[in-house]
Short mmCIF file of C-alpha atoms and ligand atoms in Angstrom, two decimals:
data_model
loop_
_atom_site.label_atom_id
_atom_site.label_comp_id
_atom_site.label_asym_id
_atom_site.label_seq_id
_atom_site.Cartn_x
_atom_site.Cartn_y
_atom_site.Cartn_z
CA MET A 130 -0.34 -0.45 -0.10
CA LEU A 131 1.25 3.56 -0.94
CA ILE A 132 0.20 6.37 1.09
CA LEU A 133 1.27 9.90 0.90
CA THR A 134 1.03 11.35 4.39
CA VAL A 135 1.16 15.15 5.48
CA GLU A 136 1.69 16.93 8.81
CA SER A 137 1.38 20.44 9.37
CA SER A 138 0.11 20.60 12.96
CA CYS A 139 3.18 23.45 14.18
CA ASP A 140 5.60 25.13 11.97
CA GLU A 141 7.18 22.20 9.92
CA THR A 142 4.98 21.86 6.51
CA SER A 143 5.65 17.99 5.49
CA ALA A 144 4.14 15.49 3.57
CA ALA A 145 5.79 11.82 2.68
CA VAL A 146 5.53 8.90 0.49
CA ILE A 147 5.41 5.44 2.80
CA GLU A 148 5.50 2.07 1.43
CA ASP A 149 3.20 -0.85 3.72
CA GLY A 150 3.22 1.73 6.39
CA ARG A 151 7.23 0.85 6.91
CA ARG A 152 9.65 2.50 4.22
CA ILE A 153 9.77 5.76 3.76
CA LEU A 154 10.16 6.60 -0.46
CA SER A 155 10.22 9.66 0.58
CA ASN A 156 10.18 12.96 3.44
CA SER A 157 9.22 16.51 1.81
CA VAL A 158 9.67 18.87 5.34
CA ALA A 159 9.90 22.78 4.67
CA SER A 160 10.97 24.14 8.27
CA GLN A 161 9.84 27.66 9.38
CA ILE A 162 12.39 27.80 12.21
CA PRO A 163 14.00 31.46 10.46
CA VAL A 164 10.76 32.60 10.03
CA HIS A 165 10.00 32.45 14.00
CA ARG A 166 13.13 32.76 14.99
CA ARG A 167 13.49 36.47 15.27
CA TYR A 168 10.25 36.18 17.51
CA GLY A 169 11.63 33.38 19.95
CA GLY A 170 8.67 31.27 19.35
CA VAL A 171 6.22 30.27 16.86
CA VAL A 172 3.97 32.76 16.37
CA PRO A 173 0.51 30.39 15.34
CA GLU A 174 -0.72 32.85 12.67
CA ILE A 175 2.33 33.51 10.96
CA ALA A 176 2.80 29.79 10.92
CA SER A 177 -0.54 29.27 9.07
CA ARG A 178 0.33 31.69 6.57
CA ASN A 179 3.51 29.92 6.37
CA HIS A 180 2.10 26.40 4.92
CA ILE A 181 -0.86 28.09 2.95
CA ARG A 182 2.56 29.01 0.49
CA ASP A 183 4.66 25.79 1.18
CA ILE A 184 2.17 23.46 1.78
CA HIS A 185 1.82 22.60 -2.61
CA GLY A 186 5.76 22.24 -3.01
CA VAL A 187 6.42 20.15 -0.53
CA VAL A 188 3.45 17.54 -1.76
CA ASP A 189 4.40 17.88 -5.00
CA ARG A 190 8.38 17.01 -4.05
CA ALA A 191 7.46 14.21 -1.80
CA LEU A 192 5.81 12.81 -5.06
CA ASN A 193 8.39 13.39 -6.95
CA GLU A 194 11.52 11.98 -4.57
CA ALA A 195 9.16 9.06 -4.31
CA GLY A 196 9.58 8.05 -8.17
CA VAL A 197 5.40 8.39 -7.58
CA GLU A 198 2.21 10.48 -9.43
CA LEU A 199 -0.63 11.02 -7.60
CA THR A 200 -2.78 8.06 -9.34
CA ASP A 201 -0.34 4.95 -7.72
CA ILE A 202 -1.02 6.31 -4.06
CA ASP A 203 -4.08 4.40 -2.33
CA GLY A 204 -4.19 6.34 0.14
CA VAL A 205 -3.78 9.68 2.23
CA GLY A 206 -3.24 10.10 5.83
CA VAL A 207 -3.47 13.78 7.60
CA THR A 208 -2.62 15.38 11.31
CA GLU A 209 -5.96 16.71 12.83
CA GLY A 210 -4.27 16.73 16.21
CA PRO A 211 -3.37 18.06 18.63
CA GLY A 212 -1.61 21.15 17.54
CA LEU A 213 -2.31 25.34 16.49
CA VAL A 214 -5.84 24.83 14.83
CA GLY A 215 -5.20 27.03 12.08
CA SER A 216 -1.89 25.70 11.69
CA LEU A 217 -3.92 22.14 11.56
CA LEU A 218 -6.26 23.39 9.27
CA VAL A 219 -3.94 24.16 5.88
CA GLY A 220 -2.57 20.06 6.02
CA LEU A 221 -5.93 19.14 6.66
CA GLU A 222 -7.66 20.74 3.87
CA THR A 223 -5.19 20.05 1.64
CA ALA A 224 -5.48 16.46 2.22
CA LYS A 225 -8.90 16.17 2.13
CA GLY A 226 -8.72 18.11 -1.59
CA ILE A 227 -6.31 15.44 -2.74
CA ALA A 228 -7.90 12.55 -1.24
CA TYR A 229 -11.47 13.67 -2.80
CA ALA A 230 -9.91 14.62 -6.39
CA ALA A 231 -8.36 11.13 -6.45
CA ASP A 232 -11.23 9.12 -4.94
CA LEU A 233 -9.16 7.79 -2.63
CA PRO A 234 -9.44 7.51 1.58
CA CYS A 235 -8.29 9.69 3.66
CA VAL A 236 -7.91 9.48 7.84
CA GLY A 237 -7.41 11.79 10.23
CA LEU A 238 -4.22 11.00 12.80
CA ASN A 239 -3.35 12.18 16.06
CA HIS A 240 0.21 13.64 16.36
CA ILE A 241 1.31 12.18 19.42
CA GLU A 242 0.29 8.86 18.53
CA GLY A 243 2.61 9.42 15.28
CA HIS A 244 5.94 10.27 17.22
CA LEU A 245 5.10 7.37 19.85
CA THR A 246 4.50 4.65 16.61
CA THR A 247 8.14 6.02 14.70
CA VAL A 248 10.22 3.55 15.33
CA LEU A 249 7.93 0.88 13.97
CA MET A 250 9.38 2.04 11.05
CA ASP A 251 12.02 0.21 9.07
CA LEU A 252 14.59 2.42 9.61
CA GLU A 253 19.15 2.17 9.39
CA ASP A 254 20.08 1.29 13.22
CA VAL A 255 16.73 1.25 15.02
CA ASP A 256 16.06 -1.64 16.40
CA VAL A 257 12.01 -2.48 15.72
CA PRO A 258 10.83 -2.59 19.15
CA ASP A 259 8.18 -5.68 20.13
CA PHE A 260 5.00 -4.91 22.07
CA PRO A 261 4.42 -4.39 24.67
CA TYR A 262 6.86 -1.17 24.72
CA VAL A 263 6.64 2.01 27.27
CA GLY A 264 6.96 5.24 25.33
CA LEU A 265 7.96 8.31 26.40
CA VAL A 266 7.02 11.60 23.98
CA ALA A 267 9.15 14.79 24.80
CA SER A 268 8.39 17.28 22.49
CA GLY A 269 7.60 21.32 22.78
CA GLY A 270 3.90 20.31 23.61
CA HIS A 271 4.35 17.33 25.24
CA SER A 272 6.01 15.02 27.66
CA ASP A 273 3.82 11.76 28.33
CA LEU A 274 4.33 8.21 29.04
CA PHE A 275 2.51 5.73 27.79
CA LEU A 276 2.00 2.02 27.93
CA VAL A 277 1.90 0.80 23.36
CA GLU A 278 0.14 -2.91 23.71
CA ASP A 279 0.04 -2.17 19.90
CA VAL A 280 -0.59 0.66 18.11
CA GLY A 281 -4.32 1.61 17.98
CA GLU A 282 -3.65 0.18 21.84
CA TYR A 283 -2.35 3.35 24.61
CA ARG A 284 -2.70 3.13 28.19
CA ARG A 285 -1.40 6.88 29.47
CA LEU A 286 0.67 6.35 32.30
CA GLY A 287 1.69 10.17 33.08
CA GLU A 288 1.84 13.64 31.65
CA THR A 289 3.02 16.81 32.64
CA ARG A 290 1.12 18.67 35.58
CA ASP A 291 2.22 22.17 33.44
CA ASP A 292 5.05 22.63 30.92
CA ALA A 293 6.49 20.24 28.59
CA ALA A 294 10.45 20.00 28.70
CA GLY A 295 11.29 21.15 24.96
CA GLU A 296 9.16 24.00 26.35
CA ALA A 297 11.29 24.00 29.30
CA PHE A 298 14.39 23.86 27.35
CA ASP A 299 13.18 27.33 24.92
CA LYS A 300 12.51 28.96 26.79
CA VAL A 301 15.75 28.69 28.86
CA SER A 302 17.38 29.27 25.93
CA LYS A 303 15.54 32.46 25.90
CA MET A 304 16.49 33.40 28.67
CA MET A 305 19.82 32.97 28.42
CA GLY A 306 19.47 34.94 24.99
CA LEU A 307 20.46 31.63 23.29
CA GLY A 308 18.27 31.88 20.22
CA TYR A 309 15.46 29.60 19.08
CA PRO A 310 14.58 26.23 18.73
CA GLY A 311 16.11 26.40 22.02
CA GLY A 312 16.90 22.26 22.66
CA VAL A 313 19.13 22.25 19.65
CA GLU A 314 21.08 25.57 21.08
CA ILE A 315 21.11 24.54 24.32
CA ASP A 316 22.22 20.47 23.24
CA LYS A 317 25.27 22.16 21.29
CA ARG A 318 27.01 24.19 24.72
CA ALA A 319 25.90 21.75 26.85
CA ALA A 320 28.64 19.76 25.05
CA ASN A 321 30.84 21.60 26.74
CA GLY A 322 29.78 22.44 29.97
CA ASP A 323 29.84 20.79 33.24
CA PRO A 324 26.75 19.20 34.32
CA GLU A 325 27.04 18.90 38.56
CA ALA A 326 27.96 23.21 38.16
CA VAL A 327 24.42 23.98 39.19
CA ASP A 328 22.33 21.43 41.38
CA PHE A 329 19.29 22.94 39.68
CA PRO A 330 15.89 20.99 41.50
CA ARG A 331 14.84 17.41 39.56
CA PRO A 332 11.11 18.17 40.20
CA MET A 333 8.90 15.51 40.70
CA TRP A 334 11.97 12.91 41.92
CA THR A 335 8.93 9.79 42.83
CA ARG A 336 7.93 6.12 41.92
CA GLU A 337 4.60 7.80 43.36
CA ASN A 338 3.35 8.53 39.08
CA PHE A 339 4.60 9.18 36.06
CA ASP A 340 4.10 12.55 36.21
CA VAL A 341 6.68 14.86 35.34
CA SER A 342 7.01 19.08 35.76
CA PHE A 343 8.78 21.51 34.26
CA ALA A 344 7.32 24.82 35.11
CA GLY A 345 9.65 25.47 38.68
CA LEU A 346 12.35 24.46 37.23
CA LYS A 347 12.31 26.81 34.68
CA THR A 348 12.00 29.38 37.73
CA ALA A 349 14.65 28.03 39.19
CA VAL A 350 16.92 28.72 36.22
CA TYR A 351 15.44 32.00 35.77
CA GLN A 352 15.69 32.80 39.89
CA TYR A 353 19.50 31.53 38.99
CA LEU A 354 20.46 33.92 36.34
CA ASP A 355 18.55 36.64 38.51
CA ALA A 356 20.62 36.42 41.10
CA GLU A 357 24.48 35.76 39.48
CA GLY A 358 23.11 37.38 36.22
CA VAL A 359 23.65 35.48 33.03
CA PRO A 360 27.26 34.61 32.44
CA ASP A 361 29.52 36.83 30.17
CA ASP A 362 32.34 33.89 29.31
CA GLU A 363 31.37 30.85 27.26
CA GLN A 364 32.38 28.18 29.68
CA GLY A 365 29.56 30.20 32.37
CA ILE A 366 26.68 29.72 29.61
CA ALA A 367 28.01 25.88 29.10
CA ASP A 368 27.96 25.28 32.24
CA VAL A 369 24.46 26.60 33.12
CA CYS A 370 23.66 25.54 29.99
CA ALA A 371 24.35 21.84 30.88
CA SER A 372 23.35 21.33 34.46
CA PHE A 373 19.85 22.39 33.48
CA GLN A 374 19.71 19.82 30.65
CA GLN A 375 20.52 17.22 32.92
CA ALA A 376 17.76 18.02 35.41
CA VAL A 377 15.56 17.11 32.13
CA VAL A 378 17.30 14.18 31.55
CA ASP A 379 17.74 12.96 34.40
CA VAL A 380 13.89 13.55 35.51
CA LEU A 381 13.01 12.07 32.40
CA VAL A 382 15.23 8.65 32.03
CA PHE A 383 13.79 8.37 35.32
CA LYS A 384 10.51 8.42 35.40
CA THR A 385 10.55 6.15 31.84
CA VAL A 386 12.33 3.10 33.10
CA GLU A 387 10.45 2.86 36.27
CA ALA A 388 7.43 3.58 34.40
CA ALA A 389 9.00 -0.27 31.86
CA LYS A 390 9.78 -1.84 35.72
CA GLU A 391 6.17 -0.76 37.17
CA CYS A 392 4.25 -2.34 33.75
CA GLY A 393 7.13 -5.06 33.58
CA VAL A 394 8.13 -4.40 30.73
CA ASP A 395 11.26 -4.41 29.00
CA ARG A 396 11.39 -2.67 25.81
CA ILE A 397 11.86 1.71 25.71
CA VAL A 398 10.64 3.81 22.79
CA VAL A 399 11.58 7.67 23.06
CA SER A 400 10.10 9.71 20.31
CA GLY A 401 9.26 13.89 19.86
CA GLY A 402 11.65 16.83 19.39
CA VAL A 403 13.52 16.53 23.03
CA ALA A 404 14.57 12.74 21.99
CA ALA A 405 17.02 14.27 19.36
CA ASN A 406 18.72 15.83 22.78
CA SER A 407 22.41 14.01 22.60
CA ARG A 408 22.58 13.64 26.30
CA LEU A 409 18.85 12.30 26.43
CA ARG A 410 19.71 9.41 24.27
CA ARG A 411 22.92 8.89 25.73
CA ASP A 412 22.00 8.21 29.30
CA MET A 413 19.16 6.28 28.07
CA ARG A 414 20.97 4.28 26.58
CA GLU A 415 22.83 3.59 29.60
CA ALA A 416 20.35 3.24 31.95
CA ALA A 417 18.47 1.03 29.51
CA ASP A 418 21.28 -1.01 29.15
CA SER A 419 22.41 -1.40 33.02
CA GLU A 420 18.34 -2.24 34.15
CA GLY A 421 18.48 -4.85 31.32
CA MET A 422 15.78 -3.30 29.12
CA ARG A 423 16.18 -2.34 24.72
CA LEU A 424 16.11 0.48 23.26
CA SER A 425 14.46 2.11 20.20
CA VAL A 426 15.15 5.11 19.58
CA ALA A 427 14.98 7.67 15.98
CA PRO A 428 17.39 9.13 14.59
CA PRO A 429 16.68 12.80 15.50
CA ARG A 430 15.78 13.49 11.73
CA LEU A 431 12.89 12.12 12.57
CA CYS A 432 12.45 13.11 15.83
CA THR A 433 11.44 16.73 15.32
CA ASP A 434 8.19 17.27 13.17
CA ASN A 435 8.08 15.62 9.79
CA ALA A 436 5.14 13.64 7.60
CA ALA A 437 7.01 9.90 7.69
CA MET A 438 6.67 9.45 11.34
CA LEU A 439 2.79 9.09 10.83
CA GLY A 440 3.20 5.77 8.34
CA PRO A 441 2.39 3.03 10.53
CA ILE A 442 -0.58 4.67 11.37
CA ALA A 443 -1.99 5.93 8.37
CA HIS A 444 -1.60 1.85 6.88
CA HIS A 445 -3.04 1.37 10.81
CA TYR A 446 -6.42 3.05 10.26
CA LEU A 447 -6.03 3.15 5.93
CA GLU A 448 -6.19 -0.34 5.92
CA ARG A 449 -8.96 0.06 8.32
CA SER A 450 -11.00 2.19 6.58
CA SER A 451 -13.61 1.42 3.63
CA GLY A 452 -11.14 2.25 1.20
CA ARG A 453 -13.24 5.50 -0.38
CA PHE A 454 -13.03 9.01 0.51
CA GLU A 455 -14.91 9.70 3.67
CA GLY A 456 -13.10 12.76 5.03
CA HIS A 457 -15.45 15.41 4.77
CA ARG A 458 -16.06 15.87 8.15
CA LEU A 459 -12.41 15.94 9.26
CA GLN A 460 -11.52 19.14 10.79
CA PRO A 461 -8.98 20.65 13.19
CA ARG A 462 -8.46 18.69 16.78
CA CYS A 463 -6.64 21.40 18.78
CA ASN A 464 -6.40 19.13 22.17
CA VAL A 465 -7.11 15.74 20.99
CA ARG A 466 -5.49 13.37 23.83
CA LEU A 467 -4.77 9.46 23.41
CA GLY A 468 -5.45 7.03 25.60
CA ALA A 469 -7.60 6.93 28.52
CA PRO A 470 -5.17 8.29 31.88
CA SER A 471 -4.97 5.18 34.57
O1 KG4 B 184 8.09 16.97 18.53
P1 KG4 B 184 8.94 18.33 17.97
O2 KG4 B 184 9.66 19.16 16.80
O3 KG4 B 184 7.34 19.48 17.79
C1 KG4 B 184 6.53 19.33 19.11
O4 KG4 B 184 5.80 18.59 18.67
O5 KG4 B 184 6.47 19.89 19.58
O6 KG4 B 184 9.53 19.14 19.12
C2 KG4 B 184 9.83 20.21 19.22
C3 KG4 B 184 10.77 21.04 20.24
C4 KG4 B 184 11.13 21.85 21.03
O7 KG4 B 184 11.16 22.45 22.04
C5 KG4 B 184 12.99 21.75 20.72
O8 KG4 B 184 13.51 22.73 21.37
C6 KG4 B 184 12.93 20.26 21.00
O9 KG4 B 184 11.88 19.70 20.39
N1 KG4 B 184 14.63 20.16 20.76
C7 KG4 B 184 15.29 19.83 21.37
C8 KG4 B 184 16.05 19.37 20.51
N2 KG4 B 184 15.84 19.52 19.42
C9 KG4 B 184 14.54 20.36 19.28
N3 KG4 B 184 14.97 19.45 22.97
C10 KG4 B 184 16.79 19.00 23.11
N4 KG4 B 184 17.79 18.85 22.25
C11 KG4 B 184 17.67 19.05 21.44
N5 KG4 B 184 18.57 17.97 20.08
ZN1 ZN B 185 6.09 17.24 17.58
#
């Protein structure tokens, strides 16, 4: 089955062609990072306008790079939420229009479910996990832990009580004047820093639940910078970055491993934009090895938003669809949640 997937939930406009839900034939991504950088974060209205400008070129490129025509495509999958309503609308209406014109089935997909199942595709150097697995989705808007029993069968184990991990990276970077997106900037500088230089708190360090919280850590960094001033040398900046990053990573690794133990599961999956973080990848690998657990993390280019990550779920839901176009009713679902809380 050849599937066209479309993703536009935030500030990346993306389309991909996927074969049998496992093989990526193309993955075209137009990033708006340079547009939003000057504002220090995503401006929703500007994001929508740029999606409109880019989407047709992105879809054309995805088809061309895969070497296929629209007539070869068997179905369309598109993100319907969660995300920014104006951004979602552009991808959804485009996908619906294409599917209607070509008389193809069109399924609406959950962005978080896409992150959670990216590693089910055939990817170089990635161990495809067996079910069940515990999956951490750490992105700009989410820090969620799920028990994944199968595609479509999820139990929410925990989530953030306030800010997501990526949000904390972005705001700490902004406080230090390092630029957007903050995760990449902090990751880069932290490589030369001492993670023990500043003793930032590890919020919610408890086995009682699998929720996390990063708003207080953000405030702790703010108060530190307020008292000490933003360091005026590269080493000082690197030390604060490394110390903050280590606090986030320690919490995410601890909660993920504890959740897997609690569920009696020895497979861990880490995904979402923050999964591109080099320290998180390293420390999660070490923790998994020492606990005898197997870890799957997508390559960094598939951790941040892209349409290829929708491949496994698009395939799953299209296989269960009528095979006809029934997408008229699809609309943005900004706050849609995955998996009932346990
Ligand atoms: O999944 P994603 O592309 O979009 C959302 O669904 O939110 O995640 C974006 C988030 C941003 O907050 C960004 O700062 C963070 O992922 N991020 C990183 C890294 N690369 C991206 N955070 C830490 N380290 C990185 N290397
Ligand atoms: Zn995402």
